[in-house]
Coordinates of C-alpha atoms in Angstrom, one line a residue:
X45 CA 2.0 83.4 163.2
X46 CA 5.3 84.8 165.0
X47 CA 7.8 87.0 163.2
X48 CA 11.4 86.1 163.4
X49 CA 14.1 89.5 162.8
X50 CA 17.7 86.9 160.4
X51 CA 21.5 88.4 160.6
X52 CA 21.2 87.6 157.3
X53 CA 19.7 88.0 153.7
X54 CA 17.3 86.0 152.2
X55 CA 15.4 85.5 149.4
X56 CA 11.4 85.9 149.3
X57 CA 12.2 87.6 153.4
X58 CA 10.6 91.4 153.6
X59 CA 11.0 94.1 155.4
X60 CA 9.1 93.4 158.1
X61 CA 6.1 93.1 156.3
X62 CA 3.8 90.2 156.0
X63 CA 2.9 89.5 152.0
X64 CA 0.1 88.0 152.5
X65 CA -2.4 90.7 154.0
X66 CA 0.4 93.8 153.1
X67 CA 0.2 94.3 156.6
X68 CA 3.4 95.7 158.8
X69 CA 3.9 94.5 161.7
X70 CA 8.1 95.0 162.6
X71 CA 10.6 97.2 160.5
X72 CA 13.7 95.7 159.3
X73 CA 16.2 96.1 156.4
X74 CA 14.6 94.4 153.6
X75 CA 15.2 90.6 152.9
X76 CA 15.3 90.0 156.3
X77 CA 12.2 89.7 157.4
X78 CA 10.9 85.8 157.7
X79 CA 7.5 84.3 159.1
X80 CA 6.9 81.5 159.9
X81 CA 4.3 78.6 162.8
X82 CA 5.3 79.0 165.5
X83 CA 6.6 75.3 166.4
X84 CA 8.9 75.8 163.5
X85 CA 11.2 77.7 165.6
X86 CA 13.5 76.4 168.1
X87 CA 16.7 78.5 170.8
X88 CA 19.6 79.7 169.0
X89 CA 21.8 77.0 170.8
X90 CA 24.5 80.6 170.8
X91 CA 22.3 81.0 173.9
X92 CA 21.9 78.0 175.8
X93 CA 23.1 78.1 179.5
X94 CA 24.3 74.5 178.6
X95 CA 26.5 74.9 176.4
X96 CA 29.9 75.6 178.6
X97 CA 29.2 71.8 178.5
X98 CA 29.2 70.6 175.3
X99 CA 32.1 69.8 173.2
X100 CA 33.2 71.2 170.0
X101 CA 30.9 70.0 167.0
X102 CA 33.4 69.0 165.4
X103 CA 35.2 66.4 168.3
X104 CA 34.7 63.5 165.6
X105 CA 37.1 65.2 162.7
X106 CA 41.2 63.2 164.0
X107 CA 42.9 66.6 165.1
X108 CA 45.5 64.7 161.8
X109 CA 45.3 63.3 158.6
X110 CA 48.7 61.1 157.2
X111 CA 48.4 60.4 153.7
X112 CA 48.6 56.3 153.2
X113 CA 51.1 54.9 150.8
X114 CA 52.2 58.8 149.2
X115 CA 55.7 60.1 148.5
X116 CA 54.5 63.9 147.9
X117 CA 51.6 63.2 152.0
X118 CA 48.8 64.6 150.1
X119 CA 45.6 63.8 149.9
X120 CA 44.4 64.2 146.3
X121 CA 41.1 65.8 146.6
X122 CA 38.9 63.5 145.5
X123 CA 37.5 62.8 141.8
X124 CA 35.4 63.4 139.8
X125 CA 34.5 67.2 140.4
X126 CA 31.2 66.2 141.6
X127 CA 31.6 64.5 144.7
X128 CA 35.1 66.6 145.6
X129 CA 32.0 69.4 145.7
X130 CA 29.1 67.4 147.8
X131 CA 31.7 66.7 150.4
X132 CA 32.6 69.9 151.5
X133 CA 27.9 71.0 151.6
X134 CA 26.3 71.4 154.5
X135 CA 26.9 73.1 157.6
X136 CA 29.9 71.7 159.6
X137 CA 31.6 71.5 156.8
X138 CA 35.4 73.7 155.9
X139 CA 37.7 75.4 157.7
X140 CA 36.8 75.6 161.8
X141 CA 38.3 79.7 162.3
X142 CA 38.4 80.6 166.1
X143 CA 39.5 83.9 167.7
X144 CA 39.9 85.5 164.3
X145 CA 40.9 83.2 161.7
X146 CA 38.7 84.2 158.7
X147 CA 41.8 85.1 156.8
X148 CA 43.8 82.4 157.1
X149 CA 40.7 79.7 156.4
X150 CA 39.4 81.5 153.8
X151 CA 42.2 81.8 152.1
X152 CA 43.4 78.0 153.3
X153 CA 40.1 77.2 151.7
X154 CA 40.2 78.6 148.3
X155 CA 43.6 77.3 146.9
X156 CA 43.7 74.3 148.6
X157 CA 39.8 73.0 148.8
X158 CA 39.0 71.6 144.7
X159 CA 42.6 71.9 143.8
X160 CA 45.7 70.3 144.0
X161 CA 48.1 72.9 142.4
X162 CA 49.1 74.7 145.4
X163 CA 49.8 71.0 147.3
X164 CA 54.2 70.7 145.8
X165 CA 54.4 73.6 148.1
X166 CA 53.2 71.1 151.3
X167 CA 54.8 68.6 149.7
X168 CA 58.2 69.0 149.0
X169 CA 60.8 68.4 152.7
X170 CA 63.1 71.2 154.2
X171 CA 66.5 71.3 155.4
X172 CA 65.3 73.7 157.9
X173 CA 63.2 72.4 161.1
X174 CA 61.3 75.0 161.7
X175 CA 59.9 75.3 157.4
X176 CA 59.8 71.8 158.0
X177 CA 57.4 71.4 161.1
X178 CA 55.2 74.0 159.3
X179 CA 54.5 72.0 156.2
X180 CA 53.9 68.9 158.7
X181 CA 51.2 71.5 160.5
X182 CA 49.7 72.6 157.6
X183 CA 49.7 69.4 155.5
X184 CA 48.8 67.0 158.1
X185 CA 45.9 68.8 160.6
X186 CA 44.5 71.4 157.9
X187 CA 45.1 69.8 154.3
X188 CA 44.5 66.8 154.3
X189 CA 41.2 66.6 157.3
X190 CA 39.9 68.3 154.7
X191 CA 39.9 66.8 151.8
X192 CA 39.3 63.8 154.2
X193 CA 36.1 64.6 155.8
X194 CA 35.0 67.7 154.4
X195 CA 36.5 69.6 157.7
X196 CA 38.9 70.9 159.4
X197 CA 38.7 71.4 163.3
X198 CA 39.5 75.2 165.2
X199 CA 42.5 73.1 167.4
X200 CA 44.9 72.4 164.4
X201 CA 44.5 75.5 162.2
X202 CA 45.4 76.9 166.1
X203 CA 48.1 74.9 165.9
X204 CA 50.0 76.0 163.3
X205 CA 49.1 80.3 164.0
X206 CA 51.4 79.0 167.1
X207 CA 54.0 77.8 165.3
X208 CA 53.6 80.7 163.8
X209 CA 54.1 83.0 166.3
X210 CA 56.4 81.0 167.9
X211 CA 58.8 81.4 165.1
X212 CA 58.3 85.2 165.4
X213 CA 57.6 85.6 161.6
X214 CA 54.5 87.2 162.2
X215 CA 53.7 89.1 164.7
X216 CA 50.3 88.9 166.9
X217 CA 49.3 85.9 164.5
X218 CA 48.2 83.6 167.2
X219 CA 45.3 85.6 167.9
X220 CA 45.1 88.8 166.2
X221 CA 43.4 89.8 162.7
X222 CA 44.8 89.6 159.8
X223 CA 45.2 89.6 155.9
X224 CA 45.4 87.6 153.3
X225 CA 48.0 89.7 151.6
X226 CA 49.7 89.7 154.5
X227 CA 49.9 86.5 155.5
X228 CA 50.2 85.1 152.3
X229 CA 53.5 86.5 151.4
X230 CA 54.6 84.9 154.6
X231 CA 54.0 81.7 154.6
X232 CA 55.4 81.3 150.7
X233 CA 58.5 83.0 151.0
X234 CA 59.6 81.7 154.7
X235 CA 57.8 79.4 155.7
X236 CA 57.2 77.1 152.3
X237 CA 59.7 78.9 150.6
X238 CA 57.8 79.2 146.8
X239 CA 59.5 80.8 143.8
X240 CA 56.9 84.0 142.6
X241 CA 54.5 83.4 140.7
X242 CA 54.7 86.2 137.8
X243 CA 58.1 87.9 137.0
X244 CA 56.4 92.0 135.9
X245 CA 58.7 94.1 133.6
X246 CA 58.9 97.4 134.4
X247 CA 60.2 101.1 133.4
X248 CA 62.6 100.3 136.0
X249 CA 63.7 96.3 135.9
X250 CA 62.3 93.3 136.9
X251 CA 60.2 92.3 139.7
X252 CA 59.6 88.6 141.1
X253 CA 56.4 88.6 143.3
X254 CA 53.3 86.9 144.6
X255 CA 50.2 89.1 143.3
X256 CA 49.2 91.1 141.6
X257 CA 47.3 95.0 143.4
X258 CA 45.4 96.6 140.4
X259 CA 46.2 100.4 140.8
X260 CA 45.0 102.6 138.4
X261 CA 43.0 105.1 137.7
X262 CA 39.2 105.6 138.4
X263 CA 36.7 106.6 134.9
X264 CA 33.1 107.3 134.2
X265 CA 32.5 103.1 132.6
X266 CA 33.9 101.6 135.5
X267 CA 30.3 100.5 137.4
X268 CA 30.6 97.5 137.3
X269 CA 33.9 96.0 135.7
X270 CA 35.5 92.6 135.3
X271 CA 38.4 91.5 135.8
X272 CA 40.1 90.9 132.3
X273 CA 39.6 94.6 131.8
X274 CA 41.2 96.0 134.8
X275 CA 43.9 94.1 134.7
X276 CA 44.5 95.2 130.5
X277 CA 44.0 98.8 131.1
X278 CA 47.0 99.0 133.8
X279 CA 49.1 96.2 132.3
X280 CA 48.3 99.0 129.7
X281 CA 49.2 102.9 132.2
X282 CA 51.7 101.2 133.9
X283 CA 53.6 100.6 130.8
X284 CA 54.7 96.6 132.7
X285 CA 54.5 93.6 130.9
X286 CA 54.5 89.9 132.5
X287 CA 58.0 88.8 131.2
X288 CA 56.8 84.8 130.1
X289 CA 52.7 83.4 131.7
X290 CA 51.7 82.9 134.9
X291 CA 51.0 80.2 136.1
X292 CA 49.3 81.1 139.0
X293 CA 48.3 85.1 139.6
X294 CA 46.6 86.1 142.6
X295 CA 44.3 89.4 141.9
X296 CA 45.0 92.1 144.7
X297 CA 41.2 93.8 143.6
X298 CA 40.9 97.6 145.0
X299 CA 40.0 98.8 148.2
X300 CA 40.5 101.8 149.9
X301 CA 40.6 100.1 152.9
X302 CA 38.9 97.6 155.0
X303 CA 35.3 99.5 154.4
X304 CA 35.0 101.2 151.4
X305 CA 35.0 99.4 147.7
X306 CA 36.8 101.2 145.0
X307 CA 34.7 99.9 142.4
X308 CA 30.1 99.3 143.4
X309 CA 30.5 95.5 141.9
X310 CA 32.8 94.6 139.7
X311 CA 33.8 90.8 137.6
X312 CA 35.7 88.5 138.3
X313 CA 35.8 86.8 135.1
X314 CA 36.0 83.3 135.0
X315 CA 38.7 83.6 131.7
X316 CA 41.3 85.2 131.8
X317 CA 43.3 85.5 128.6
X318 CA 47.2 87.8 129.7
X319 CA 48.6 86.5 126.3
X320 CA 48.5 90.2 125.3
X321 CA 50.6 91.3 128.7
X322 CA 53.3 89.5 128.2
X323 CA 56.5 91.2 127.1
X324 CA 57.2 90.4 123.8
X325 CA 53.2 91.0 122.2
X326 CA 52.9 93.2 119.9
X327 CA 51.7 97.1 121.9
X328 CA 51.7 98.8 118.1
X329 CA 48.2 101.3 118.3
X330 CA 46.0 100.9 115.6
X331 CA 46.3 102.9 112.9
X332 CA 42.4 104.1 113.1
X333 CA 41.5 105.0 116.8
X334 CA 45.0 104.6 118.4
X335 CA 43.8 103.0 121.8
X336 CA 43.4 99.5 120.9
X337 CA 46.8 97.0 120.5
X338 CA 46.9 96.4 116.6
X339 CA 46.8 92.6 115.2
X340 CA 45.4 92.8 111.8
X341 CA 48.4 93.9 108.6
X342 CA 47.2 95.0 105.7
X343 CA 49.6 95.4 103.0
X344 CA 47.1 96.0 100.4
X345 CA 45.9 99.7 102.9
X346 CA 49.8 100.6 102.5
X347 CA 49.0 101.7 98.8
X348 CA 45.4 103.3 99.6
X349 CA 45.8 107.0 99.5
X350 CA 42.3 107.5 101.5
X351 CA 44.7 106.4 104.8
X352 CA 48.3 108.3 104.4
X353 CA 48.5 109.6 100.8
X354 CA 52.6 110.3 100.5
X355 CA 53.5 107.3 102.3
X356 CA 52.2 104.9 100.4
X357 CA 55.3 102.3 101.9
X358 CA 53.6 101.9 105.7
X359 CA 51.3 98.8 106.7
X360 CA 48.8 99.5 108.2
X361 CA 47.7 98.0 111.0
X362 CA 44.5 97.9 113.2
X363 CA 42.6 96.5 116.1
X364 CA 39.8 93.9 115.3
X365 CA 36.8 96.3 115.6
X366 CA 38.6 99.1 113.2
X367 CA 39.7 96.1 111.0
X368 CA 36.2 94.4 110.2
X369 CA 34.6 98.3 109.2
X370 CA 37.3 99.8 106.9
X371 CA 37.0 96.5 105.2
X372 CA 33.9 96.5 105.6
X373 CA 34.6 99.2 101.1
X374 CA 34.3 96.9 98.2
X375 CA 37.1 97.8 97.1
X376 CA 38.6 96.5 100.2
X377 CA 37.1 93.5 100.8
X378 CA 39.9 91.1 98.3
X379 CA 42.6 92.9 100.6
X380 CA 45.6 90.0 102.4
X381 CA 45.1 90.8 105.9
X382 CA 47.2 88.7 108.3
X383 CA 45.6 88.5 111.7
X384 CA 48.7 88.9 114.4
X385 CA 47.2 87.9 117.4
X386 CA 49.2 85.8 119.6
X387 CA 47.2 82.9 120.9
X388 CA 45.7 82.4 123.2
X389 CA 46.7 82.4 127.6
X390 CA 44.8 81.8 129.6
X391 CA 44.0 81.0 133.4
X392 CA 41.1 79.8 134.8
X393 CA 39.7 81.3 137.9
X394 CA 39.4 79.1 141.3
X395 CA 38.4 80.5 143.6
X396 CA 37.8 84.2 144.8
X397 CA 38.4 85.7 148.6
X398 CA 35.8 89.1 150.2
X399 CA 36.2 90.6 152.7
X400 CA 32.4 92.6 154.5
X401 CA 33.0 94.1 157.4
X402 CA 36.5 92.7 158.0
X403 CA 35.3 89.3 157.9
X404 CA 36.5 86.5 155.8
X405 CA 35.1 84.6 153.2
X406 CA 35.5 82.7 150.0
X407 CA 33.6 81.2 147.1
X408 CA 35.5 78.3 144.6
X409 CA 34.7 75.9 142.3
X410 CA 35.4 73.5 140.3
X411 CA 33.7 74.2 136.5
X412 CA 30.5 75.5 136.2
X413 CA 29.4 74.0 140.8
X414 CA 30.5 76.8 143.9
X415 CA 30.4 77.1 146.8
X416 CA 30.4 79.5 149.6
X417 CA 32.4 78.5 152.7
X418 CA 32.2 80.8 155.9
X419 CA 34.9 79.9 158.8
X420 CA 32.3 80.7 161.0
X421 CA 29.0 81.2 159.6
X422 CA 26.6 80.0 163.2
X423 CA 28.1 79.8 166.8
X424 CA 28.0 78.0 170.4
X425 CA 27.4 80.3 172.3
X426 CA 30.4 81.9 173.1
X427 CA 32.5 78.4 172.7
X428 CA 32.9 77.0 168.9
X429 CA 32.8 78.2 165.7
X430 CA 30.8 76.2 163.3
X431 CA 32.1 77.1 160.0
X432 CA 29.2 76.0 156.8
X433 CA 29.7 75.1 152.8
X434 CA 26.3 76.2 151.1
X435 CA 25.9 75.0 147.1
X436 CA 25.7 79.0 145.3
X437 CA 25.9 77.4 141.8
X438 CA 22.3 78.6 140.9
X439 CA 22.6 82.0 142.1
X440 CA 26.0 82.6 140.6
X441 CA 25.4 80.8 137.5
X442 CA 22.5 83.2 136.8
X443 CA 22.7 86.0 138.1
X444 CA 26.6 86.6 136.9
X445 CA 27.9 83.7 134.4
X446 CA 25.2 84.3 132.6
X447 CA 25.6 83.4 128.1
X448 CA 22.6 86.1 127.5
X449 CA 23.0 89.5 126.5
X450 CA 20.6 90.3 129.3
X451 CA 22.5 88.4 132.1
X452 CA 25.1 91.5 132.2
X453 CA 22.1 94.7 132.2
X454 CA 20.3 93.7 134.4
X455 CA 22.9 92.3 137.5
X456 CA 24.4 95.7 136.5
X457 CA 21.0 97.6 137.3
X458 CA 20.1 95.7 140.0
X459 CA 20.9 98.3 143.2
X460 CA 22.8 95.9 145.7
X461 CA 20.5 95.3 148.4
X462 CA 17.5 93.6 145.9
X463 CA 21.0 91.4 144.8
X464 CA 20.4 88.1 145.3
X465 CA 23.2 86.7 148.9
X466 CA 25.3 85.0 147.1
X467 CA 25.6 87.4 144.2
X468 CA 26.2 90.2 145.4
X469 CA 28.6 89.3 148.1
X470 CA 30.5 87.8 145.8
X471 CA 30.6 90.8 143.1
X472 CA 30.4 93.8 145.8
X473 CA 33.3 93.0 148.4
X474 CA 36.2 91.2 146.1
X475 CA 39.7 91.1 148.4
X476 CA 41.0 88.9 145.4
X477 CA 41.0 86.4 143.3
X478 CA 42.5 83.2 143.0
X479 CA 44.0 82.1 138.8
X480 CA 45.7 78.9 137.4
X481 CA 46.6 77.6 134.6
X482 CA 45.9 74.7 133.6
X483 CA 49.6 73.3 133.9
X484 CA 50.4 74.7 136.4
X485 CA 50.7 71.4 138.3
X486 CA 53.7 70.2 136.2
X487 CA 56.1 73.2 136.9
X488 CA 54.9 74.7 140.4

């Protein structure tokens, strides 16, 4: 029997204790010690002395793919949904990382692997030769091979990075690590000439932006907030509103630098309702609690002296919870209460970009199927990274998106170090969430 310390956490592993005997043979972090028979081990290919003779493990993937008979030049995601997901699962799938490219790999995979919402940016022709070349490299060298073969070679990504470096739009992009927000800002604005996705009315005027950065005061209740609550609270605190329903919302989760997290855990909502965050939505506060938006209007309560004697002409407005409590009284059960809550305007969660110790990875979804993507999951000696996509649906659906009441409590109470690997990274390391509207393809 051999005891091996793994590089990453794995379920059913220990801290160096052999479960069958209860004896500790070595010490390592929890969930890292793996015991097996000697014949189950093989040399680590990363330290193989013959590696210099190796070729790129993705060498059979074409450097570019051109969409046949397509005016848009794009290979669209396969259907049905199951085919999309299965195409990517396994080692050697995804976008191959190289020379600090994980920020680009994770972001591009999250935007394009399972969605065609952003395709129009790459498909449209440009009168600017530089923009046209960048779109061609992006489209034919990265996105099309990814969708057709389930993988993209690092050489194709380097072509794009070198081109952007030559254009001088981002210093050091060819070799240095960058921030996804910095990269996307440059790409959307200067290379793809994309219009800003969101329009926000602030006290000093209207701004057109690509991202929403969450800046808000911390409270004692912020132990495990969700994105909906954080976004709603920030809009209220800063007195800002969307001027229209956004088709895409890229939300940056607050952090103090790359290593320090503002929240121990954050839950990305599967659906983000922005109806109450639109400019013309009601901003009246509840008559009772004076905290929540008041969408329930009752003229009959205006004649109730229990509320406001001498001001019977004031129409009373309540939030949902206070409205239920007020109208439980027998004398008010027959009141004519009007629900003026705006119709839901929901965006679906597409992807979550995460960072841990300066390394970016991506979670992306198609309905209830979840993929975890790491462009540098393994490495052959010191030559090539090997990307990998893992189906992590069971872990996320059981721990994060469990509809049972105890599901959320279990996630909140479980120490981070005891969470399953993908649940821990998904809730603890969030950097950016990508939300898309169901009508986004028609308007992008």
